[in-house]
CSV table of C-alpha atoms in Angstrom, one decimal:
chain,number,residue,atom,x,y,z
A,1078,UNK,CA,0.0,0.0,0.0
A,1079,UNK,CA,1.2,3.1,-1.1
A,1080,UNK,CA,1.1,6.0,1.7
A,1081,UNK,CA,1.4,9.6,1.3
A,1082,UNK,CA,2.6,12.5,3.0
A,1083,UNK,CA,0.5,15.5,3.5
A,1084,UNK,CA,-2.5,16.2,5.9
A,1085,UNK,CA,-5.2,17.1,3.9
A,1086,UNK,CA,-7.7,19.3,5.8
A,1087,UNK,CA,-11.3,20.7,5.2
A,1088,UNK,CA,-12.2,17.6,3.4
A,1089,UNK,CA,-15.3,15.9,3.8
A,1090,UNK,CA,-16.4,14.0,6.4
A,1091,UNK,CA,-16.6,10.3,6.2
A,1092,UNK,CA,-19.3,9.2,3.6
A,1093,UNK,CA,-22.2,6.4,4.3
A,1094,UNK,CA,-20.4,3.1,3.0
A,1095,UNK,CA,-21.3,1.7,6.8
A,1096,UNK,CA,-24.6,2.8,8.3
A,1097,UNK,CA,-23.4,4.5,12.3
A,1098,UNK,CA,-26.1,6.2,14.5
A,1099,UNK,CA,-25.6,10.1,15.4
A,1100,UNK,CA,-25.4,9.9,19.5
A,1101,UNK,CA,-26.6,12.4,22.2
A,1102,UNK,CA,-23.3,11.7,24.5
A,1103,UNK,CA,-24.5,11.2,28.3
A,1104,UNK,CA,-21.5,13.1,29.1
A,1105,UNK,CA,-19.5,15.7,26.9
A,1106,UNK,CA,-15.9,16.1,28.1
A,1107,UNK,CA,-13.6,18.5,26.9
A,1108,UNK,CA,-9.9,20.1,27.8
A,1109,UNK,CA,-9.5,23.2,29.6
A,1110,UNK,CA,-7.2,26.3,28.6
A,1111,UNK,CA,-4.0,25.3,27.8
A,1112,UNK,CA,-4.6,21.3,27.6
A,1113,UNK,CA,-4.4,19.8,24.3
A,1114,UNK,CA,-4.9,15.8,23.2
A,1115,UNK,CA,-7.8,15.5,25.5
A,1116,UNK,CA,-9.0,12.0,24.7
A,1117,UNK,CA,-5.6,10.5,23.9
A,1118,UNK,CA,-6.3,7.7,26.6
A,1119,UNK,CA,-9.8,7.1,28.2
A,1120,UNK,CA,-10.4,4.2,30.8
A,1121,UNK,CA,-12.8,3.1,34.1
A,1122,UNK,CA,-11.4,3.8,37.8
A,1123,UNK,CA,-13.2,2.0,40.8
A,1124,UNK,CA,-15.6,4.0,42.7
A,1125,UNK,CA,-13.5,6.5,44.2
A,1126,UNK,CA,-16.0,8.8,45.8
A,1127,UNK,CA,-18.3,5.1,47.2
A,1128,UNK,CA,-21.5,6.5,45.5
A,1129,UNK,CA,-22.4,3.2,44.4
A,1130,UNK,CA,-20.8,4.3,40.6
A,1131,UNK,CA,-17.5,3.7,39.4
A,1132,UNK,CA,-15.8,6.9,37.7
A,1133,UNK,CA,-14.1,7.3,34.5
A,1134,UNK,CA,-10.9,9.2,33.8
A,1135,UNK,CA,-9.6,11.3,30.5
A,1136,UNK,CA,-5.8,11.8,29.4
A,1137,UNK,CA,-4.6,14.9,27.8
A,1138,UNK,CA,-1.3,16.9,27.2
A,1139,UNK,CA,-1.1,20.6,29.6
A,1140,UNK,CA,1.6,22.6,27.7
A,1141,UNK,CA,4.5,23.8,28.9
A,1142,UNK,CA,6.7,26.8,28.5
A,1143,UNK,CA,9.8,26.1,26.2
A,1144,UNK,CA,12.1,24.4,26.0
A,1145,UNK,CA,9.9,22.1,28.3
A,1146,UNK,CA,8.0,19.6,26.9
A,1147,UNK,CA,3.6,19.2,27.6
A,1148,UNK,CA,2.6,17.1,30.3
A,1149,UNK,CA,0.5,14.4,30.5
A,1150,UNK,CA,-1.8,14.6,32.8
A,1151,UNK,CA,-5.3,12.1,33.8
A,1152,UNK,CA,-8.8,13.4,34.7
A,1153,UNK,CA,-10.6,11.7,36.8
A,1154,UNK,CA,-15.2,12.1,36.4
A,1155,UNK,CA,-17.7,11.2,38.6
A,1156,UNK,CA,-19.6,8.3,36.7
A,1157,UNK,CA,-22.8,10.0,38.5
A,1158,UNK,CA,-22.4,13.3,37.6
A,1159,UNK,CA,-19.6,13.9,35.0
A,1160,UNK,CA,-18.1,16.4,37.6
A,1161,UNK,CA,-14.0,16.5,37.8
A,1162,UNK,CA,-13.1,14.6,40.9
A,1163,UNK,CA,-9.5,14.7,40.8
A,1164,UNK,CA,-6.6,14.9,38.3
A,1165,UNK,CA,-2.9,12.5,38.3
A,1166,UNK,CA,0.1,13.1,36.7
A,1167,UNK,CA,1.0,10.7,33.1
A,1168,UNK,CA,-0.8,9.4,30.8
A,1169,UNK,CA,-3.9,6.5,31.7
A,1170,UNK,CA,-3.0,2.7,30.8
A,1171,UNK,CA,-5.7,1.2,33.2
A,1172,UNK,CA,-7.7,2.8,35.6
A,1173,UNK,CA,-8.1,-0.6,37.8
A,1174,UNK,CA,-5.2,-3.0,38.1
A,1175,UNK,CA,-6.6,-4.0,41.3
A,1176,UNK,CA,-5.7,-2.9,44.9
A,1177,UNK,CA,-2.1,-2.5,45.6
A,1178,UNK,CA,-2.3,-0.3,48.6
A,1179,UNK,CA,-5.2,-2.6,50.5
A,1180,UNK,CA,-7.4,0.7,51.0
A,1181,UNK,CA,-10.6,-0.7,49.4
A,1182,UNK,CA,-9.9,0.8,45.6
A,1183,UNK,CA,-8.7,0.0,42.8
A,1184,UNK,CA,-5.4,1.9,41.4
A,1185,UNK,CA,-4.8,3.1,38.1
A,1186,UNK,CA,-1.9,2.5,35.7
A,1187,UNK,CA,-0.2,5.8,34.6
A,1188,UNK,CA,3.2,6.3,33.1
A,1189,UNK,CA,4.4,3.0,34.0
A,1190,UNK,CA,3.9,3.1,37.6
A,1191,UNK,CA,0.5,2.0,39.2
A,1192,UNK,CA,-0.3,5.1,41.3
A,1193,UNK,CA,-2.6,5.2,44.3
A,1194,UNK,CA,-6.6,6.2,43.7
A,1195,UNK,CA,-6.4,7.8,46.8
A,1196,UNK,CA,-3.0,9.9,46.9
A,1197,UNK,CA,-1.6,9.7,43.5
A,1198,UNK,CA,1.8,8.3,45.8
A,1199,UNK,CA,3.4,5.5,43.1
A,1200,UNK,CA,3.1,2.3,44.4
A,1201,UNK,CA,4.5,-0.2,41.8
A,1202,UNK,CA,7.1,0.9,38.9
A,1203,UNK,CA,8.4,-0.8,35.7
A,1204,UNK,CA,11.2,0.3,34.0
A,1205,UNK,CA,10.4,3.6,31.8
A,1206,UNK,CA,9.7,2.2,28.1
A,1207,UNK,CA,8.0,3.4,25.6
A,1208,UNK,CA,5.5,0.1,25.5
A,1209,UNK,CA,3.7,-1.3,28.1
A,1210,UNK,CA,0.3,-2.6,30.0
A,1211,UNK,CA,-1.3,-4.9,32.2
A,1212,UNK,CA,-1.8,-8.6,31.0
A,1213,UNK,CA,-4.0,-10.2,33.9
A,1214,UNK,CA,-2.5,-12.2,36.7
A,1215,UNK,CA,-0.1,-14.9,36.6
A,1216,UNK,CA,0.8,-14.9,40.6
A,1217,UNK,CA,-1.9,-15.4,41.7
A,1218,UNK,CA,-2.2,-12.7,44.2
A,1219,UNK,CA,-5.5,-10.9,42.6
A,1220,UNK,CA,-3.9,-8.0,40.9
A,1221,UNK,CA,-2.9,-7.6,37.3
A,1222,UNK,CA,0.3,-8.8,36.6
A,1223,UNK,CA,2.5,-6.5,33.2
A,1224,UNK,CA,4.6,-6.5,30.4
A,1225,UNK,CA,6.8,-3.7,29.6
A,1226,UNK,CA,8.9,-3.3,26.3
A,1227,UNK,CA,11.6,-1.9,24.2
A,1228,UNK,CA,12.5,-2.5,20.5
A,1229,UNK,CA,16.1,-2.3,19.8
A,1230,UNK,CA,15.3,-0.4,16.5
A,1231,UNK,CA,13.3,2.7,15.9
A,1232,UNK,CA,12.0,5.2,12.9
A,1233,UNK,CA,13.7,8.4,13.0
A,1234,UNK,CA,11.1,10.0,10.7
A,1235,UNK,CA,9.4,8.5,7.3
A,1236,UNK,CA,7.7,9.8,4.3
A,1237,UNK,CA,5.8,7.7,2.1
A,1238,UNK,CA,7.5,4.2,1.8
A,1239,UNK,CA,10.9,5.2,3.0
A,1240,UNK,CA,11.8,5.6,6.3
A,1241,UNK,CA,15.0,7.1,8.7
A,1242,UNK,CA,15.9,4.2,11.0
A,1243,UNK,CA,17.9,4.2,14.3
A,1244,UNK,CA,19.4,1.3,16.4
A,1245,UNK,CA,19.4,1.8,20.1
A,1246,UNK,CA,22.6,-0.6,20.0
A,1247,UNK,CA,20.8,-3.3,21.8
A,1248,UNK,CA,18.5,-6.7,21.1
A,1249,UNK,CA,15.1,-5.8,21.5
A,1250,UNK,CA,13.5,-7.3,25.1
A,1251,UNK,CA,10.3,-7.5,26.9
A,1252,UNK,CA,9.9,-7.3,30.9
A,1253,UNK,CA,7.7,-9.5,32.5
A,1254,UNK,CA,6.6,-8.3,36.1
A,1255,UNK,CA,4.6,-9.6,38.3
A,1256,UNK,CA,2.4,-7.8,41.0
A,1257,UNK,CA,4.2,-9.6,44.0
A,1258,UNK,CA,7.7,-9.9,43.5
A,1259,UNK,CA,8.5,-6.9,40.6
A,1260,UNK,CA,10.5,-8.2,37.9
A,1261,UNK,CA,10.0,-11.8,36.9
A,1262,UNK,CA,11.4,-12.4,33.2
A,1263,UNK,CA,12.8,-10.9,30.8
A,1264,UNK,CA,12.3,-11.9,27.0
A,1265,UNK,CA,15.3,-10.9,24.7
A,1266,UNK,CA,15.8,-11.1,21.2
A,1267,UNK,CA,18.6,-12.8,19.1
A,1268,UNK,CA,20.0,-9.7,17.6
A,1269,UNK,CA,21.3,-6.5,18.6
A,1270,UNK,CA,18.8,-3.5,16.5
A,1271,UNK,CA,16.2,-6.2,16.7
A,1272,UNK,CA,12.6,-5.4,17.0
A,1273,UNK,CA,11.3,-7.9,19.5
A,1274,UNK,CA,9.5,-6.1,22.4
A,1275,UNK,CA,8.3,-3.7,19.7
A,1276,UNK,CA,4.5,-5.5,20.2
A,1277,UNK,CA,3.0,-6.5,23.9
A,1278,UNK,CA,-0.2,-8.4,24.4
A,1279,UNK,CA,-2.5,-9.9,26.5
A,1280,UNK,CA,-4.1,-12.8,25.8
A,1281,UNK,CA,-5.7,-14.6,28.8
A,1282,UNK,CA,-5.2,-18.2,30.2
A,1283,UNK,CA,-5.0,-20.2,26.7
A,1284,UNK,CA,-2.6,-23.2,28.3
A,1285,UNK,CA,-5.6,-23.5,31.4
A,1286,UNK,CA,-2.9,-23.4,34.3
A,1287,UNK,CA,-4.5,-20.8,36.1
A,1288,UNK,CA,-2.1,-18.6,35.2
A,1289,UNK,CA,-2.7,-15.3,32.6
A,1290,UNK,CA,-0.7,-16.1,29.4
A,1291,UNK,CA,0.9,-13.1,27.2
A,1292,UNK,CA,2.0,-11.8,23.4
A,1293,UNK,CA,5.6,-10.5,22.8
A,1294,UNK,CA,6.3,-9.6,19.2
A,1295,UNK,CA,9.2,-8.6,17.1
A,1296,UNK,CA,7.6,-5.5,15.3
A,1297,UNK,CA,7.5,-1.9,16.2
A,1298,UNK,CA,5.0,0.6,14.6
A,1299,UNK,CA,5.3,4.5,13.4
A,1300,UNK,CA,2.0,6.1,13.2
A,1301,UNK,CA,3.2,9.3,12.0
A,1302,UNK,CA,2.1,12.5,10.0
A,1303,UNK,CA,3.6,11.4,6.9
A,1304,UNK,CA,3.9,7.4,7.3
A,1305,UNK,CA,2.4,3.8,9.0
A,1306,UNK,CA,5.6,1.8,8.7
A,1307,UNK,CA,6.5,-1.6,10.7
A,1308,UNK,CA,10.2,-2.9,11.4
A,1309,UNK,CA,11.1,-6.4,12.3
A,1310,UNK,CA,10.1,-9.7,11.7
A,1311,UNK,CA,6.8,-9.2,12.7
A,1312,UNK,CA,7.5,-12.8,14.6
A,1313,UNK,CA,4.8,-13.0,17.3
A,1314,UNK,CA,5.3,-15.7,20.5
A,1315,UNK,CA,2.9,-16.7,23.3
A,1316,UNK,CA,4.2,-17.2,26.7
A,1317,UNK,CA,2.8,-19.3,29.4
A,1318,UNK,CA,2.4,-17.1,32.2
A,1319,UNK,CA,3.8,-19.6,34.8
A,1320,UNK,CA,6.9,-20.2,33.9
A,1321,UNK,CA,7.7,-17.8,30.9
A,1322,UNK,CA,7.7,-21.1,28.3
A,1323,UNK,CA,6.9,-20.5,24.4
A,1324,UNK,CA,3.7,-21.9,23.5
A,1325,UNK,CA,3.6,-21.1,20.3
A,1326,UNK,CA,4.8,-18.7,17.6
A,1327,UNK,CA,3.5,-17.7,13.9
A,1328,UNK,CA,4.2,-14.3,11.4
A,1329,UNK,CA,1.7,-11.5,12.2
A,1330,UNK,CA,1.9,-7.4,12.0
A,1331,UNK,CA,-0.1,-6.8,15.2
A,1332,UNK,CA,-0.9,-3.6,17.1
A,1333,UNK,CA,-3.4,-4.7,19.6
A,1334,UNK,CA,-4.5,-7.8,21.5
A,1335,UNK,CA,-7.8,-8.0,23.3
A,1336,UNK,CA,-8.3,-11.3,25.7
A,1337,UNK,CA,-11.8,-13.1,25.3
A,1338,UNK,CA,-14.0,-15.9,26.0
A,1339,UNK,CA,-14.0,-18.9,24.4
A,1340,UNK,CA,-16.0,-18.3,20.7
A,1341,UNK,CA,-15.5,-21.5,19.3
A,1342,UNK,CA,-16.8,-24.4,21.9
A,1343,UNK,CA,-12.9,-25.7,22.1
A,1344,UNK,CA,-13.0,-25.2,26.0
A,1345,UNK,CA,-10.2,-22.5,25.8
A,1346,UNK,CA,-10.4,-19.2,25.9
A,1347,UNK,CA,-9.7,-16.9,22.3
A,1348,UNK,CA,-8.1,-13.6,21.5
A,1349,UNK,CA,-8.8,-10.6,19.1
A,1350,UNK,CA,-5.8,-9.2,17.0
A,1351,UNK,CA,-5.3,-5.6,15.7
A,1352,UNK,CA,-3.4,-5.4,12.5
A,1353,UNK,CA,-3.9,-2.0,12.3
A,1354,UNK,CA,-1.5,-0.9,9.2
A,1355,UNK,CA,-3.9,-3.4,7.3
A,1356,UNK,CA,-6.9,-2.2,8.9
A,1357,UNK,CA,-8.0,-5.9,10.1
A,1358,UNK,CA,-9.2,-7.2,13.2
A,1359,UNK,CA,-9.2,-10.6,13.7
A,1360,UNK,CA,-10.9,-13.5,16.3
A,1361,UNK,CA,-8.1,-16.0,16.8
A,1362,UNK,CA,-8.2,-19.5,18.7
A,1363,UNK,CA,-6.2,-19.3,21.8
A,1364,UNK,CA,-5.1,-23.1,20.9
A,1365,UNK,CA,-2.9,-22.5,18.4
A,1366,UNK,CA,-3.4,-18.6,16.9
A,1367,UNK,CA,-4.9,-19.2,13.7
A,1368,UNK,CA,-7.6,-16.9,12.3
A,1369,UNK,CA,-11.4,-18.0,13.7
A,1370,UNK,CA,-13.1,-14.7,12.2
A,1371,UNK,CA,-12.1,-11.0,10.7
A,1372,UNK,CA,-13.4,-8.0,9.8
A,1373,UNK,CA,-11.8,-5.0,8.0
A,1374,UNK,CA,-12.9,-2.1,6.2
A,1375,UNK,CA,-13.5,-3.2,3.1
A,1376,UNK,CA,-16.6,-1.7,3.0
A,1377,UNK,CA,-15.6,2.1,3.7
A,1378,UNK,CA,-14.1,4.5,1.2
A,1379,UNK,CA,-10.1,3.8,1.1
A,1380,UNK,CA,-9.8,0.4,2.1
A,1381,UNK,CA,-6.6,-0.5,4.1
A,1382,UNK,CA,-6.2,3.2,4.8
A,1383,UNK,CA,-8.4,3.7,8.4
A,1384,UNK,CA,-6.4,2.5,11.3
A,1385,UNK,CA,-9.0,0.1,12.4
A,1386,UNK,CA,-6.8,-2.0,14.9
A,1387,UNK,CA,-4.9,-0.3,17.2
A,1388,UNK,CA,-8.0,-0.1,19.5
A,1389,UNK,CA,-10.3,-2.6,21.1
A,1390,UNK,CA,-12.0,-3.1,24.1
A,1391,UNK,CA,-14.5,-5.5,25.5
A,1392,UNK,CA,-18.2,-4.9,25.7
A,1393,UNK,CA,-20.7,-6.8,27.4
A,1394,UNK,CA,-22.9,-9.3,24.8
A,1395,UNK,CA,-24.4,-7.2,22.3
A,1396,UNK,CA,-26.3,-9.8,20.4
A,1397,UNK,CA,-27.8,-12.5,22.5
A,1398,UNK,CA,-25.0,-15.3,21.9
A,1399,UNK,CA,-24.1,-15.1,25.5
A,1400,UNK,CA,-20.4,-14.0,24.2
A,1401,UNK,CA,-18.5,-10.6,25.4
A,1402,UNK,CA,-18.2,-8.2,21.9
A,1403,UNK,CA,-15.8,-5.8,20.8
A,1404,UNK,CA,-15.7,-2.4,20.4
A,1405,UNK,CA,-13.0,-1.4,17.9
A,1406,UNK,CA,-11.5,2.1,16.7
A,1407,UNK,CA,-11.2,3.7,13.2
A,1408,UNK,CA,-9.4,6.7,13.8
A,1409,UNK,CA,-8.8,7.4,10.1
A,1410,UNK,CA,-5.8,9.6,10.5
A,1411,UNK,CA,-5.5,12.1,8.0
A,1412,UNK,CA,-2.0,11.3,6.7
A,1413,UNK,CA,-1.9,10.5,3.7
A,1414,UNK,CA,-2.4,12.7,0.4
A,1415,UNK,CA,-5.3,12.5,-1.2
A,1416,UNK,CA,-7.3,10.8,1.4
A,1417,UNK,CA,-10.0,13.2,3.2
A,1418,UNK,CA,-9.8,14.2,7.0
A,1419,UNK,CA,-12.1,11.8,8.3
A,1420,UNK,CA,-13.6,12.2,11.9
A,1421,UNK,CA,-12.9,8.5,12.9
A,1422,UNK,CA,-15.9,5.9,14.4
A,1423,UNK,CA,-16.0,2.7,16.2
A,1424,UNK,CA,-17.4,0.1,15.1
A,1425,UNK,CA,-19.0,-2.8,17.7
A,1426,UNK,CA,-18.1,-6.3,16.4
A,1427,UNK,CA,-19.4,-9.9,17.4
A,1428,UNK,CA,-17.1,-12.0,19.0
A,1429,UNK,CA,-18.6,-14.8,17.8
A,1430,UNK,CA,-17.8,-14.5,13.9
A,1431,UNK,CA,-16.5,-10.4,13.8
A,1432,UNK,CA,-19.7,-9.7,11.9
A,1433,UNK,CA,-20.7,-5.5,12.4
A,1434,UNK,CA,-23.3,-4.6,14.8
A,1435,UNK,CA,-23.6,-1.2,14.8
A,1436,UNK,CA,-21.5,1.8,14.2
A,1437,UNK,CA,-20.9,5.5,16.0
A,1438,UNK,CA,-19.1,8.1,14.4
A,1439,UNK,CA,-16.9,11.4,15.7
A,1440,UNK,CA,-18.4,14.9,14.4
A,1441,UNK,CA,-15.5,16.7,13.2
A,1442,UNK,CA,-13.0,15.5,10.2
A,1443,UNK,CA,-9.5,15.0,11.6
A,1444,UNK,CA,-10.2,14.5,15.1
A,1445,UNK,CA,-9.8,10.9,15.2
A,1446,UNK,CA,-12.5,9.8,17.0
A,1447,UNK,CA,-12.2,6.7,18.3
A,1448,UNK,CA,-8.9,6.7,19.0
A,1449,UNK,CA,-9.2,5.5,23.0
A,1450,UNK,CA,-12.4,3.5,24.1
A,1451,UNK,CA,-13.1,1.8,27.1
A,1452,UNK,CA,-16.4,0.5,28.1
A,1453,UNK,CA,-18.2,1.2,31.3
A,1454,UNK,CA,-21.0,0.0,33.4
A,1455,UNK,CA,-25.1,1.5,32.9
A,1456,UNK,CA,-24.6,5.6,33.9
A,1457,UNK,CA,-27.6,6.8,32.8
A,1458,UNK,CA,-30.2,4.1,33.6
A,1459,UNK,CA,-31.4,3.1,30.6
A,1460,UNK,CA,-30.2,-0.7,31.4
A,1461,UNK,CA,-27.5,-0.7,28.8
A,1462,UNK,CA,-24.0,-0.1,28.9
A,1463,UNK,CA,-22.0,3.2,27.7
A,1464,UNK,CA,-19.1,3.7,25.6
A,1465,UNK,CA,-16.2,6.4,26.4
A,1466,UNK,CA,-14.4,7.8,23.6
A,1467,UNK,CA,-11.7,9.7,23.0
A,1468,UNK,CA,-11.3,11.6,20.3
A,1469,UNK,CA,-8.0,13.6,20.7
A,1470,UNK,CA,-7.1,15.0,17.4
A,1471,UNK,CA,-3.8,15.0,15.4
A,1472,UNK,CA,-1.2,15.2,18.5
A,1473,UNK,CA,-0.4,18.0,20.2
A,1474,UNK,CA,-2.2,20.4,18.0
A,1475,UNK,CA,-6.3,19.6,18.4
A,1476,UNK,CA,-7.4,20.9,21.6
A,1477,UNK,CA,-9.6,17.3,21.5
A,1478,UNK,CA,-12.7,15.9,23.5
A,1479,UNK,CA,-14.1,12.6,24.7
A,1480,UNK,CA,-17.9,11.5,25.5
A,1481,UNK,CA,-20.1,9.3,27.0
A,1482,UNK,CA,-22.6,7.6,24.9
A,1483,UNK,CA,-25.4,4.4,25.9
A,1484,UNK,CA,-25.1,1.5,23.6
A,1485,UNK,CA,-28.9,1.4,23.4
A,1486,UNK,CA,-28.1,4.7,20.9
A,1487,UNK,CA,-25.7,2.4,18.6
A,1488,UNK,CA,-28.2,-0.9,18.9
A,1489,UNK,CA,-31.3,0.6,18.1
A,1490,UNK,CA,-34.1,-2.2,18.3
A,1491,UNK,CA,-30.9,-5.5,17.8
A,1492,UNK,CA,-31.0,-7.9,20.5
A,1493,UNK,CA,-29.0,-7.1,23.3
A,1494,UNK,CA,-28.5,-8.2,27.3
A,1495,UNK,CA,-28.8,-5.4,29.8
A,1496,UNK,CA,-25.6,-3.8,30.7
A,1497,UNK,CA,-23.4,-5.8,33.5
């Protein structure tokens, strides 16, 4: 795929190719003066004021005088009220990875360190890297366990097909921590400027030990202004969560992983990929990693051109199969010449066999909506779940926004379970 190089602005909007609902947001949520990127990370916090209703938070950049650079910085809403509650310092990962401090709460992931809901104090740091996230837990001890990376090649910059690369002088490696004891593993690659680290997943108990099993891939993305390039092998391995042993490997350019339940009967749980420079997401079995279901967006102006990939989250069933959906992100950026500035949508997909059930959409072009989703309980008592959605803009420049929308909006009259 050929891509381009210029941002093209005041284009159109994205055309009718897949039918989405316009929403009435239960919340709107936007940046105060001086804050830009609002929406770049969205997720769900425990209940932090014990109202009965667990809050939400919203990531955004604060800028700073030069030669400094912006700080990230995490907004935390009351789910009741969508009044500001408090505010933490770097960017959201998780807003739950259980209770590390044993005050009744839930603490969020920012930066790499999981910070305290109540005083913002760090309780557990990784090593700073570029790449990381919670994976579930492999220790056992109730909290989330995580993986933290770094490739040993980079891209400099990129225009079109051609690309500036550096080498960090180093083989790729992944960190494996877990919750009790800090660092447990570490995954290195065979060669020194390798890529392996560049891609962490998640990917739930697939060997049944008991133990939350994990993705570590030798690929690393640029989503740029001017280029979507990978590096690397784009060799993909999955751990055993136990004892750190390869369960099995296969070729794939993924961006995401999303953990979920078992779609095909096998007894063992199954996993979404993100292959977002192809703008595919795929079921896979968590047996052996081949391709159950996909969906991709074929059906929208620009095929291959969207982003749809680099997002998903789980939703509760959305069409009566008893199964967990997906919500996934097109964020359409507008990078590459010729292409409109689209405003980005997310799509909701069946677990079961990826099929489309319902589409929302962002309101202005360029803003890439649907760039960070996560999925929370019922807010407004309608007996369905909501949606929060970022929808940050190009970085650092779009003052961006985020909002709460009911998927009763997006469903409109399908089968669906009330919101758990």
């Amino acid at each position: 795929m050929q891509l381009a190089s210029a941002f093209v602005a005041g284009l159109l909007a994205f055309g009718p190719a897949l039918s989405s609902v316009a929403q009435e947001p239960h919340f709107k949520l936007g940046p105060r003066e001086g804050e830009t990127s609002f929406g770049s990370a969205v997720g769900v916090f425990d209940d932090l004021d014990r109202d009965g209703v667990p809050e939400f938070g919203v990531s955004g950049l604060r800028r700073a005088a030069p030669p400094k650079a912006p700080e990230a910085f995490t907004r935390v809403y009351s789910g009741a009220t969508g009044t500001p509650l408090r505010e933490f310092a770097g960017e959201l990962r998780a807003g739950d990875v259980g209770d590390f401090d044993g005050d009744g709460l839930g603490d969020p992931l920012l930066s790499g360190s999981v910070r305290s809901s109540a005083t913002g104090q760090p309780l557990f740091q990784m090593a700073v890297s570029p790449n990381y996230g919670p994976i579930g837990d492999f220790d056992g001890d109730g909290l989330s366990d995580f993986l933290a990376g770094q490739a040993g090649v980079y891209i400099v910059s990129c225009a079109g097909d051609s690309a500036t690369v550096g080498d960090f002088g180093i083989p790729g490696q992944a960190f494996v921590y877990a919750s009790s004891i800090g660092l447990a593993r570490v995954v290195t690659g065979p060669d020194v400027g390798g890529a392996t680290g560049g891609f962490l997943g998640e990917l739930g108990d697939v060997d049944r030990d008991g133990a939350a099993d994990y993705l570590v891939g030798a690929t690393t993305h640029h989503f740029a202004w001017s280029c979507l390039l990978t590096l690397g092998t784009n060799l993909v391995t999955a751990y055993s969560g136990r004892d750190g042993a390869p369960l099995w490997t296969w070729t794939a350019p993924l961006t995401a992983s999303l953990a979920l339940e078992d779609v095909n009967g096998d007894g063992i749980p199954d996993w979404a990929a993100g292959l977002a420079g192809q703008s595919v997401v795929q079921i896979r079995s968590g047996a052996d990693g081949s391709v159950l279901a996909f969906t991709d967006d074929s059906d929208l102006p620009d095929p291959g051109s969207n982003v749809m990939g680099d997002t998903l989250e789980r939703v509760p069933d959305l069409d009566g199969d008893r199964l967990g959906d997906l919500a996934v992100g097109l964020r359409q950026d507008p990078v590459w010449s010729g292409l409109p500035a689209r405003t980005g949508r997310v799509r909701l997909v069946s677990s079961a066999d990826a099929t489309t059930l319902g589409a929302l959409s962002g309101r202005l072009p360029g803003e890439r909506y649907g760039a960070s989703i996560a999925s929370l309980p019922d807010l407004d008592g309608d007996g369905f779940a909501e949606l929060l959605i970022g929808a940050p803009g190009p970085f650092g420049f779009s003052p961006g926004r985020a909002e709460v929308v009911s998927l009763r909006q997006v469903l409109r009259g399908r089968i669906a379970t009330r919101a758990r």
